[in-house]
């Protein structure tokens, strides 16, 4: 017997979309190429396959008039868009009106001023798409609606949670809102474990000194960005931090050892004058994929999402999809190779920003990497820069990189504190880019755009004005 829909407010929309997909002979599944988009595609593809619906999967870096025309040229009767499509409905609807294809959309981004019948988006029902439901979450609701009478797609909650974390929806210590219902499904299905834990990246794979040294969200003097300090802190603990001469990992510690280390870390943070709200951020909810091998990046949801992001940033969404669909051989090996490349490029990019610095306007700050930082990762570098001394946390940061000889890629990152004061980078990117003949959008805390290459300064002036209005 089928289990109740996880998010009742969206159940009717999900059912409507599922019914139309079942009627289709063949479906083209088009998805965004990032961690949330790849998991969205994996969830939807698995659900379509289980429902016996013939389909193909394609990934797009961005959905614009040209890519939508290319999708239409594939001559599928029905196109399922996951993790994008809502913001491009004006262009999609023109194809729909011509009879090129019937769109079915499972997305969480801000919709354009046009609608279509088969449209599953949390924002249409008053649910926040930036913090309560990701693209993979929308795909998951669709997957649940695609279940047959005896079907059960709750195991796909694991990938939906990877997508939500990849979309930074857990940034306040855990997933909230509609996402919590999906977590509960995953726990009930036995594929996910959620528990309060030290909220540091790399619990499964990083040796303890690296876990602490690289923990950038909460800066603890003498430990963060300080290899010798991290080692000294660990060796002073009443914990066996090495085994057979090798550093242990967080995952290797038992509950008592973890408690000892976490308590000592808290005491050090307090003694170092770290503000109490930052100390609280050291603890959050960890999500573990219980069917994956312990000590691997697939076991921890945040590490899994980073692996997928690495495949996306080098336009190998097919590799990320294969890993999501269970390939633990060649695809996983290639994903790990891409991750190593990705980490090296991010490190070099962040170092470049630290060396060159940022330029300050009245309400924002920016840097232009030109061709020195790959346009697919400049947004991540901007996000890392927000957590570094190179950037003023009281202003959003805007990053530019060359996309082509004609176009600049723009990425923007803010903080949740700025969002609470009124910042909405989705609006900033959309309006400022459109004012110079480009286009953009995204979320309140992180958004992007593409603009003509010679319009940077005009774009900056308009973006600075809009941010000023929002924060005034």
Coordinates of C-alpha atoms in Angstrom, one line a residue:
X1 CA 0.0 0.0 0.0
X2 CA 1.4 3.4 -1.0
X3 CA 2.5 5.8 1.8
X4 CA 0.9 9.3 2.1
X5 CA 2.5 12.1 0.1
X6 CA 5.3 13.8 2.1
X7 CA 4.3 17.4 1.4
X8 CA 0.5 17.5 1.2
X9 CA 0.3 21.1 -0.1
X10 CA 2.1 20.0 -3.3
X11 CA 0.4 16.5 -3.6
X12 CA -2.2 17.6 -6.3
X13 CA 0.4 19.3 -8.5
X14 CA 2.7 16.2 -8.2
X15 CA -0.1 13.9 -9.1
X16 CA -1.1 16.0 -12.1
X17 CA 2.5 16.0 -13.4
X18 CA 2.8 12.2 -12.8
X19 CA -0.4 11.5 -14.7
X20 CA 0.8 13.4 -17.7
X21 CA 4.2 11.7 -17.7
X22 CA 2.4 8.2 -17.6
X23 CA 0.5 9.2 -20.7
X24 CA 3.7 10.0 -22.6
X25 CA 5.2 7.5 -25.0
X26 CA 8.7 8.9 -24.5
X27 CA 10.0 11.7 -22.2
X28 CA 13.1 13.9 -22.5
X29 CA 14.3 14.6 -19.0
X30 CA 16.3 17.9 -19.0
X31 CA 18.1 18.9 -15.8
X32 CA 20.4 21.5 -14.4
X33 CA 24.1 20.6 -14.2
X34 CA 25.0 21.0 -10.5
X35 CA 24.7 18.8 -7.4
X36 CA 21.0 19.6 -7.0
X37 CA 20.3 19.2 -10.7
X38 CA 22.2 15.8 -11.0
X39 CA 20.3 14.4 -8.0
X40 CA 17.0 15.8 -9.4
X41 CA 17.7 13.9 -12.6
X42 CA 18.7 10.7 -10.8
X43 CA 15.5 10.7 -8.7
X44 CA 13.3 11.5 -11.6
X45 CA 15.0 9.0 -14.0
X46 CA 14.8 6.2 -11.4
X47 CA 11.1 6.9 -10.8
X48 CA 10.4 7.1 -14.6
X49 CA 12.2 3.7 -15.1
X50 CA 10.3 2.1 -12.3
X51 CA 7.0 3.4 -13.8
X52 CA 8.0 1.9 -17.2
X53 CA 8.3 5.3 -18.9
X54 CA 10.8 5.4 -21.7
X55 CA 13.1 8.4 -21.4
X56 CA 16.4 10.0 -22.1
X57 CA 18.4 12.4 -19.9
X58 CA 20.2 15.6 -21.0
X59 CA 22.0 18.2 -18.8
X60 CA 22.2 22.0 -19.5
X61 CA 24.5 24.4 -17.8
X62 CA 21.8 27.1 -18.1
X63 CA 18.4 27.1 -19.7
X64 CA 18.1 29.9 -22.2
X65 CA 16.4 30.4 -25.6
X66 CA 19.1 28.5 -27.5
X67 CA 19.2 25.5 -25.2
X68 CA 15.3 25.4 -25.1
X69 CA 15.3 25.5 -28.9
X70 CA 17.8 22.6 -28.9
X71 CA 15.5 20.6 -26.6
X72 CA 12.5 21.3 -28.8
X73 CA 14.5 20.1 -31.8
X74 CA 14.8 16.7 -30.2
X75 CA 11.1 16.2 -31.0
X76 CA 9.9 14.6 -27.8
X77 CA 6.2 15.0 -27.1
X78 CA 6.8 15.6 -23.4
X79 CA 9.8 17.3 -21.7
X80 CA 10.3 17.0 -18.0
X81 CA 12.5 19.9 -16.6
X82 CA 14.0 19.3 -13.2
X83 CA 15.8 22.0 -11.1
X84 CA 15.1 24.6 -13.7
X85 CA 12.3 25.6 -16.0
X86 CA 10.1 27.8 -13.8
X87 CA 12.2 30.9 -14.4
X88 CA 12.2 30.3 -18.1
X89 CA 8.5 29.6 -18.5
X90 CA 8.0 32.6 -20.8
X91 CA 10.4 31.0 -23.4
X92 CA 9.1 27.4 -22.7
X93 CA 5.5 28.5 -23.1
X94 CA 6.2 29.9 -26.6
X95 CA 7.3 26.4 -27.6
X96 CA 4.3 24.9 -25.9
X97 CA 2.0 27.2 -27.7
X98 CA 3.5 26.1 -31.0
X99 CA 3.0 22.4 -30.1
X100 CA 6.7 21.6 -30.0
X101 CA 6.4 19.8 -26.7
X102 CA 4.3 19.6 -23.5
X103 CA 6.4 20.8 -20.5
X104 CA 6.3 19.2 -17.1
X105 CA 8.3 21.2 -14.6
X106 CA 9.7 20.1 -11.1
X107 CA 11.6 23.1 -9.9
X108 CA 12.1 25.4 -6.9
X109 CA 13.4 28.6 -8.5
X110 CA 11.4 31.8 -8.8
X111 CA 8.8 31.4 -11.6
X112 CA 8.5 33.8 -14.6
X113 CA 5.3 35.7 -15.2
X114 CA 3.8 32.9 -17.1
X115 CA 2.4 29.5 -16.0
X116 CA 1.8 26.1 -17.5
X117 CA -0.5 23.3 -16.4
X118 CA 2.0 20.7 -15.2
X119 CA 4.1 22.8 -12.8
X120 CA 5.4 21.5 -9.5
X121 CA 7.1 24.3 -7.6
X122 CA 7.0 25.0 -3.8
X123 CA 6.8 28.7 -4.3
X124 CA 3.4 28.3 -6.0
X125 CA 2.1 27.1 -2.6
X126 CA 3.9 29.5 -0.3
X127 CA 6.8 27.1 0.5
X128 CA 10.3 28.7 0.4
X129 CA 12.3 27.1 -2.5
X130 CA 15.6 28.5 -1.2
X131 CA 15.5 26.9 2.2
X132 CA 12.6 24.4 2.5
X133 CA 12.6 22.4 -0.8
X134 CA 15.3 21.9 -3.4
X135 CA 15.0 20.8 -7.0
X136 CA 15.8 17.2 -6.0
X137 CA 13.1 17.6 -3.4
X138 CA 10.6 18.6 -6.1
X139 CA 11.7 15.6 -8.2
X140 CA 11.2 13.4 -5.1
X141 CA 7.6 14.6 -4.7
X142 CA 7.1 13.7 -8.3
X143 CA 8.7 10.3 -7.8
X144 CA 6.4 9.6 -5.0
X145 CA 3.4 10.5 -7.2
X146 CA 4.7 8.2 -9.9
X147 CA 4.6 5.1 -7.5
X148 CA 2.3 2.3 -8.7
X149 CA -0.2 0.8 -6.3
X150 CA 2.5 -1.4 -4.8
X151 CA 5.4 0.9 -5.4
X152 CA 7.6 2.6 -2.9
X153 CA 10.1 5.3 -4.0
X154 CA 11.0 6.4 -0.4
X155 CA 14.5 5.1 -0.9
X156 CA 15.0 8.0 -3.3
X157 CA 14.8 10.4 -0.3
X158 CA 18.5 9.7 0.2
X159 CA 19.4 11.4 -3.1
X160 CA 16.9 14.2 -2.5
X161 CA 18.6 15.0 0.7
X162 CA 22.0 15.0 -1.1
X163 CA 20.5 17.6 -3.5
X164 CA 19.1 19.8 -0.7
X165 CA 22.5 19.8 1.1
X166 CA 24.2 20.4 -2.2
X167 CA 21.9 23.4 -2.7
X168 CA 23.1 24.7 0.8
X169 CA 19.6 24.4 2.3
X170 CA 21.1 23.0 5.5
X171 CA 23.2 26.1 6.2
X172 CA 21.5 26.9 9.5
X173 CA 22.5 23.6 11.0
X174 CA 20.0 21.2 9.4
X175 CA 17.3 20.9 6.9
X176 CA 13.9 22.5 7.6
X177 CA 10.4 22.7 6.3
X178 CA 9.3 20.4 3.5
X179 CA 12.8 19.0 3.5
X180 CA 12.2 17.5 7.0
X181 CA 9.4 15.4 5.6
X182 CA 11.7 14.0 3.0
X183 CA 14.4 13.2 5.7
X184 CA 11.7 11.4 7.7
X185 CA 10.8 9.3 4.6
X186 CA 14.5 8.4 4.1
X187 CA 14.8 7.4 7.8
X188 CA 11.6 5.3 7.6
X189 CA 12.8 3.6 4.4
X190 CA 16.1 2.7 6.2
X191 CA 18.4 4.5 3.7
X192 CA 19.2 7.6 5.8
X193 CA 20.3 8.4 9.3
X194 CA 20.0 11.9 10.8
X195 CA 21.6 12.8 14.1
X196 CA 23.1 15.7 16.0
X197 CA 26.8 15.8 15.4
X198 CA 29.9 18.1 15.0
X199 CA 29.0 20.1 12.0
X200 CA 32.3 20.0 10.1
X201 CA 32.9 19.0 6.5
X202 CA 34.8 15.8 6.0
X203 CA 33.7 13.6 8.9
X204 CA 34.0 10.5 6.8
X205 CA 37.2 11.0 4.9
X206 CA 39.4 13.6 6.5
X207 CA 42.1 12.7 9.0
X208 CA 41.3 14.6 12.3
X209 CA 44.0 17.3 11.9
X210 CA 42.7 18.2 8.4
X211 CA 39.0 18.0 9.7
X212 CA 39.8 20.8 12.2
X213 CA 42.3 22.8 10.1
X214 CA 40.0 23.1 7.1
X215 CA 36.8 23.8 9.1
X216 CA 36.2 27.3 7.7
X217 CA 32.6 28.1 8.8
X218 CA 33.5 28.6 12.5
X219 CA 37.0 30.2 12.9
X220 CA 38.7 28.9 16.1
X221 CA 42.0 30.8 16.7
X222 CA 45.0 28.4 16.9
X223 CA 43.2 25.6 15.2
X224 CA 41.4 26.9 12.0
X225 CA 43.9 27.3 9.1
X226 CA 46.6 26.2 11.4
X227 CA 48.0 22.7 10.9
X228 CA 50.4 22.7 13.8
X229 CA 47.8 24.2 16.1
X230 CA 45.2 21.5 15.1
X231 CA 47.7 18.7 15.8
X232 CA 48.7 20.2 19.1
X233 CA 45.1 20.5 20.2
X234 CA 44.4 16.9 19.3
X235 CA 47.5 15.4 20.9
X236 CA 46.6 17.2 24.2
X237 CA 43.2 15.3 24.3
X238 CA 42.6 12.2 26.3
X239 CA 41.7 10.4 23.1
X240 CA 43.7 7.9 21.1
X241 CA 43.8 10.1 17.9
X242 CA 46.2 7.8 16.0
X243 CA 46.0 4.0 15.3
X244 CA 49.0 2.1 14.0
X245 CA 50.8 5.4 13.4
X246 CA 47.9 6.8 11.2
X247 CA 45.6 9.7 12.1
X248 CA 42.1 8.5 12.7
X249 CA 39.0 10.1 11.2
X250 CA 35.9 11.4 13.0
X251 CA 34.0 8.3 11.7
X252 CA 36.6 6.1 13.4
X253 CA 35.9 7.5 16.9
X254 CA 33.4 6.0 19.2
X255 CA 30.6 8.1 20.9
X256 CA 32.6 8.8 24.0
X257 CA 35.7 9.9 22.0
X258 CA 33.6 12.2 19.8
X259 CA 32.0 13.7 22.9
X260 CA 35.5 14.4 24.4
X261 CA 36.8 16.0 21.2
X262 CA 33.6 18.1 20.7
X263 CA 33.6 19.4 24.3
X264 CA 37.2 20.3 24.1
X265 CA 36.6 22.2 20.8
X266 CA 33.7 24.1 22.4
X267 CA 35.8 25.1 25.4
X268 CA 38.7 26.2 23.2
X269 CA 36.2 28.3 21.1
X270 CA 34.8 29.9 24.2
X271 CA 38.2 30.7 25.6
X272 CA 39.3 32.2 22.3
X273 CA 36.4 34.6 22.3
X274 CA 34.4 33.1 19.5
X275 CA 30.8 34.6 19.6
X276 CA 28.2 32.2 21.1
X277 CA 26.1 32.1 17.9
X278 CA 29.2 30.9 16.0
X279 CA 29.9 28.3 18.7
X280 CA 26.4 27.0 18.3
X281 CA 27.1 26.6 14.6
X282 CA 29.7 23.9 15.5
X283 CA 26.9 21.5 16.1
X284 CA 24.3 20.5 13.5
X285 CA 22.4 17.6 12.0
X286 CA 24.5 15.1 10.0
X287 CA 22.9 13.0 7.3
X288 CA 24.4 9.6 6.6
X289 CA 23.6 7.3 3.7
X290 CA 23.5 4.0 5.6
X291 CA 23.9 1.7 2.5
X292 CA 27.2 3.4 1.5
X293 CA 30.6 2.2 2.6
X294 CA 31.8 3.9 5.8
X295 CA 34.8 6.1 5.4
X296 CA 33.9 7.1 1.8
X297 CA 32.6 10.4 0.5
X298 CA 29.4 8.7 -0.5
X299 CA 28.5 7.9 3.1
X300 CA 28.2 11.5 4.2
X301 CA 25.6 13.6 2.4
X302 CA 27.7 16.8 2.3
X303 CA 30.7 15.0 0.9
X304 CA 28.5 13.2 -1.7
X305 CA 27.1 16.5 -2.9
X306 CA 30.7 17.9 -3.3
X307 CA 31.6 14.9 -5.4
X308 CA 28.6 15.5 -7.7
X309 CA 29.4 19.2 -7.8
X310 CA 32.9 18.4 -9.1
X311 CA 31.4 16.3 -12.0
X312 CA 29.1 19.2 -12.8
X313 CA 31.6 21.9 -12.9
X314 CA 33.6 20.1 -15.6
X315 CA 30.5 19.3 -17.6
X316 CA 30.4 15.6 -16.7
X317 CA 26.9 15.4 -15.4
X318 CA 26.7 12.0 -17.0
X319 CA 29.4 10.8 -14.6
X320 CA 27.6 12.2 -11.5
X321 CA 24.3 10.7 -12.7
X322 CA 25.9 7.3 -13.1
X323 CA 27.3 7.5 -9.5
X324 CA 23.8 8.4 -8.3
X325 CA 22.3 5.5 -10.1
X326 CA 24.7 3.1 -8.4
X327 CA 27.9 2.8 -10.5
X328 CA 30.7 2.2 -8.0
X329 CA 33.3 1.3 -10.7
X330 CA 34.5 3.4 -13.6
X331 CA 32.1 6.3 -12.9
X332 CA 33.0 6.6 -9.3
X333 CA 36.8 6.5 -10.1
X334 CA 36.3 9.3 -12.7
X335 CA 34.2 11.4 -10.3
X336 CA 37.0 11.1 -7.7
X337 CA 39.6 12.2 -10.3
X338 CA 37.4 15.2 -11.1
X339 CA 37.0 16.0 -7.4
X340 CA 40.8 16.2 -7.0
X341 CA 41.1 18.5 -10.0
X342 CA 38.2 20.6 -8.7
X343 CA 39.8 21.0 -5.2
X344 CA 43.1 22.1 -6.8
X345 CA 41.3 24.7 -9.0
X346 CA 39.3 26.0 -6.1
X347 CA 42.4 26.4 -3.9
X348 CA 44.2 28.2 -6.7
X349 CA 41.1 30.4 -7.3
X350 CA 40.7 31.4 -3.7
X351 CA 44.4 32.2 -3.4
X352 CA 44.1 34.4 -6.5
X353 CA 41.2 36.4 -4.8
X354 CA 43.3 36.7 -1.6
X355 CA 46.3 38.0 -3.5
X356 CA 44.3 40.4 -5.8
X357 CA 41.7 41.5 -3.2
X358 CA 38.2 42.8 -4.0
X359 CA 36.9 46.2 -5.1
X360 CA 34.4 47.9 -2.8
X361 CA 31.3 49.8 -4.0
X362 CA 29.0 51.4 -1.5
X363 CA 26.8 48.4 -1.0
X364 CA 28.7 45.5 -2.5
X365 CA 32.1 44.2 -3.3
X366 CA 33.4 42.4 -6.4
X367 CA 36.3 40.8 -8.3
X368 CA 36.8 40.1 -12.0
X369 CA 38.8 36.9 -12.5
X370 CA 38.7 37.2 -16.3
X371 CA 39.9 33.8 -17.6
X372 CA 42.0 33.0 -14.5
X373 CA 39.1 31.2 -12.7
X374 CA 36.9 28.8 -14.7
X375 CA 33.4 30.3 -15.0
X376 CA 31.8 27.1 -13.8
X377 CA 33.5 27.5 -10.4
X378 CA 33.8 31.2 -9.9
X379 CA 30.6 31.2 -7.8
X380 CA 32.0 28.6 -5.4
X381 CA 35.3 30.6 -5.1
X382 CA 33.1 33.6 -4.3
X383 CA 31.3 31.6 -1.6
X384 CA 34.6 30.5 -0.1
X385 CA 35.9 34.1 -0.2
X386 CA 32.9 35.2 1.9
X387 CA 34.2 32.9 4.7
X388 CA 37.8 34.3 4.4
X389 CA 39.5 37.4 5.6
X390 CA 39.7 38.6 2.0
X391 CA 36.1 39.6 2.0
X392 CA 33.9 41.9 4.1
X393 CA 31.0 39.8 5.5
X394 CA 28.8 42.9 5.8
X395 CA 28.4 43.2 2.0
X396 CA 27.4 40.7 -0.7
X397 CA 30.2 39.7 -3.1
X398 CA 29.9 39.6 -6.9
X399 CA 32.3 37.6 -9.0
X400 CA 32.9 37.9 -12.8
X401 CA 34.6 35.4 -15.1
X402 CA 34.8 35.1 -18.9
X403 CA 32.1 32.8 -20.3
X404 CA 33.0 33.5 -24.0
X405 CA 34.4 36.2 -26.1
X406 CA 31.0 38.0 -25.9
X407 CA 29.7 37.1 -22.4
X408 CA 30.6 37.5 -18.8
X409 CA 29.4 35.0 -16.2
X410 CA 28.3 36.7 -13.0
X411 CA 28.0 34.9 -9.6
X412 CA 26.9 36.5 -6.4
X413 CA 27.0 35.3 -2.8
X414 CA 25.6 36.8 0.4
X415 CA 25.0 35.6 3.9
X416 CA 21.8 34.6 5.8
X417 CA 22.3 37.6 8.1
X418 CA 22.1 39.9 5.0
X419 CA 19.0 38.0 3.7
X420 CA 17.3 38.6 7.0
X421 CA 18.0 42.3 6.5
X422 CA 16.3 42.2 3.1
X423 CA 18.9 41.1 0.6
X424 CA 17.5 39.1 -2.3
X425 CA 20.3 38.4 -4.8
X426 CA 17.9 36.6 -7.2
X427 CA 16.2 40.0 -7.8
X428 CA 19.5 41.8 -7.9
X429 CA 20.9 39.4 -10.6
X430 CA 17.7 39.4 -12.7
X431 CA 17.1 43.1 -12.7
X432 CA 20.6 44.3 -13.0
X433 CA 21.4 41.8 -15.8
X434 CA 18.3 42.6 -17.7
X435 CA 19.1 46.3 -17.5
X436 CA 22.2 45.6 -19.7
X437 CA 20.7 43.1 -22.0
X438 CA 21.6 39.9 -20.0
X439 CA 19.6 37.6 -17.8
X440 CA 19.9 36.0 -14.4
X441 CA 18.2 34.7 -11.3
X442 CA 18.6 32.1 -8.5
X443 CA 18.1 32.4 -4.8
X444 CA 18.1 35.2 -2.2
X445 CA 21.5 34.1 -0.8
X446 CA 23.2 33.0 -4.0
X447 CA 22.4 33.9 -7.6
X448 CA 24.0 34.2 -11.0
X449 CA 23.6 36.0 -14.4
X450 CA 25.1 36.2 -17.8
X451 CA 25.8 39.7 -19.3
X452 CA 27.5 41.2 -22.4
X453 CA 31.2 41.4 -21.8
X454 CA 31.4 45.2 -22.1
X455 CA 28.5 45.9 -19.7
X456 CA 30.3 45.0 -16.4
X457 CA 30.5 48.5 -15.0
X458 CA 26.9 49.4 -15.9
X459 CA 25.7 46.1 -14.4
X460 CA 27.7 46.9 -11.2
X461 CA 26.2 50.3 -10.8
X462 CA 22.7 49.0 -11.1
X463 CA 23.4 46.0 -8.8
X464 CA 24.9 48.3 -6.2
X465 CA 21.8 50.6 -6.4
X466 CA 19.4 47.6 -5.9
X467 CA 21.3 46.1 -3.0
X468 CA 21.4 49.6 -1.4
X469 CA 17.6 49.8 -1.7
X470 CA 17.1 46.3 -0.3
X471 CA 19.3 46.9 2.8
X472 CA 18.2 50.4 3.5

